[in-house]
Amino acid sequence: MNRSLLKIIDNWVPENSKVIDLGCGDGSLITELSKSKNIIGYGVEVNAEKIASCIANGVSVVQEDIDDGVETFNGMGFDLSVMASSIQCLRNPNLALENMLNMSKKTIVTLPNFGYWKCRLGLLKGSMPITDNLPKTWYETNNLHLCTIKDFENLCTDMGFTIEKKRYLDIKSKESFFAKLFPNLFAAEGVYLLSK
């Protein structure tokens, strides 16, 4: 996770909160938030190698497939759930969002924007796009449900979620003028703080 994105997430995480990171990878976000915000953090990951990294880094992690639900953590009263650049890899992203907001008061979601101009240009040229945020070819990627900024925000509205905060980042993970003005076209990534 790059520094700009980490800073945004860090600013949205309350001090001394209880946080669950779904699709936590090697646990680096939980590790960073533990240092900067003194959180109690838990991770959920499906990849065995990444779980081994979490354990090596001292991160409490459970091996579960988010698409199957995260029953292990029901009723644990999390302040915040996080899903960074993983929602597009799920079979049922809408159900995952619902589950996240059932297990925590708020959730942070980051996602690549398939409406980004470089993605559109790739499609105009007749190929699935390859960008910094979507670096793999269509047959190698884990992405199942690519969406645009507008698609995601419409999903949140349809599901009755409140978008409390949002940031639109360009390809350099900066909040540029154009990404703010026309996020569906110029933002490479969206970052959201949601609640019910």
Tab-separated table of N, CA and C in Angstrom, residues 5-13:
chain	number	residue	atom	x	y	z
A	5	LEU	N	-2.163	6.656	0.206
A	5	LEU	CA	-3.371	5.921	0.583
A	5	LEU	C	-3.346	5.578	2.068
A	6	LEU	N	-2.202	5.164	2.557
A	6	LEU	CA	-2.062	4.847	3.977
A	6	LEU	C	-2.367	6.071	4.840
A	7	LYS	N	-1.935	7.237	4.405
A	7	LYS	CA	-2.180	8.472	5.164
A	7	LYS	C	-3.674	8.790	5.238
A	8	ILE	N	-4.381	8.617	4.118
A	8	ILE	CA	-5.830	8.863	4.114
A	8	ILE	C	-6.518	7.913	5.085
A	9	ILE	N	-6.205	6.632	4.979
A	9	ILE	CA	-6.824	5.639	5.859
A	9	ILE	C	-6.480	5.935	7.313
A	10	ASP	N	-5.219	6.231	7.582
A	10	ASP	CA	-4.773	6.543	8.938
A	10	ASP	C	-5.565	7.718	9.523
A	11	ASN	N	-5.829	8.731	8.712
A	11	ASN	CA	-6.586	9.898	9.182
A	11	ASN	C	-8.034	9.559	9.521
A	12	TRP	N	-8.579	8.521	8.932
A	12	TRP	CA	-9.971	8.143	9.161
A	12	TRP	C	-10.150	7.117	10.276
A	13	VAL	N	-9.059	6.561	10.772
A	13	VAL	CA	-9.138	5.526	11.808
A	13	VAL	C	-9.050	6.177	13.185
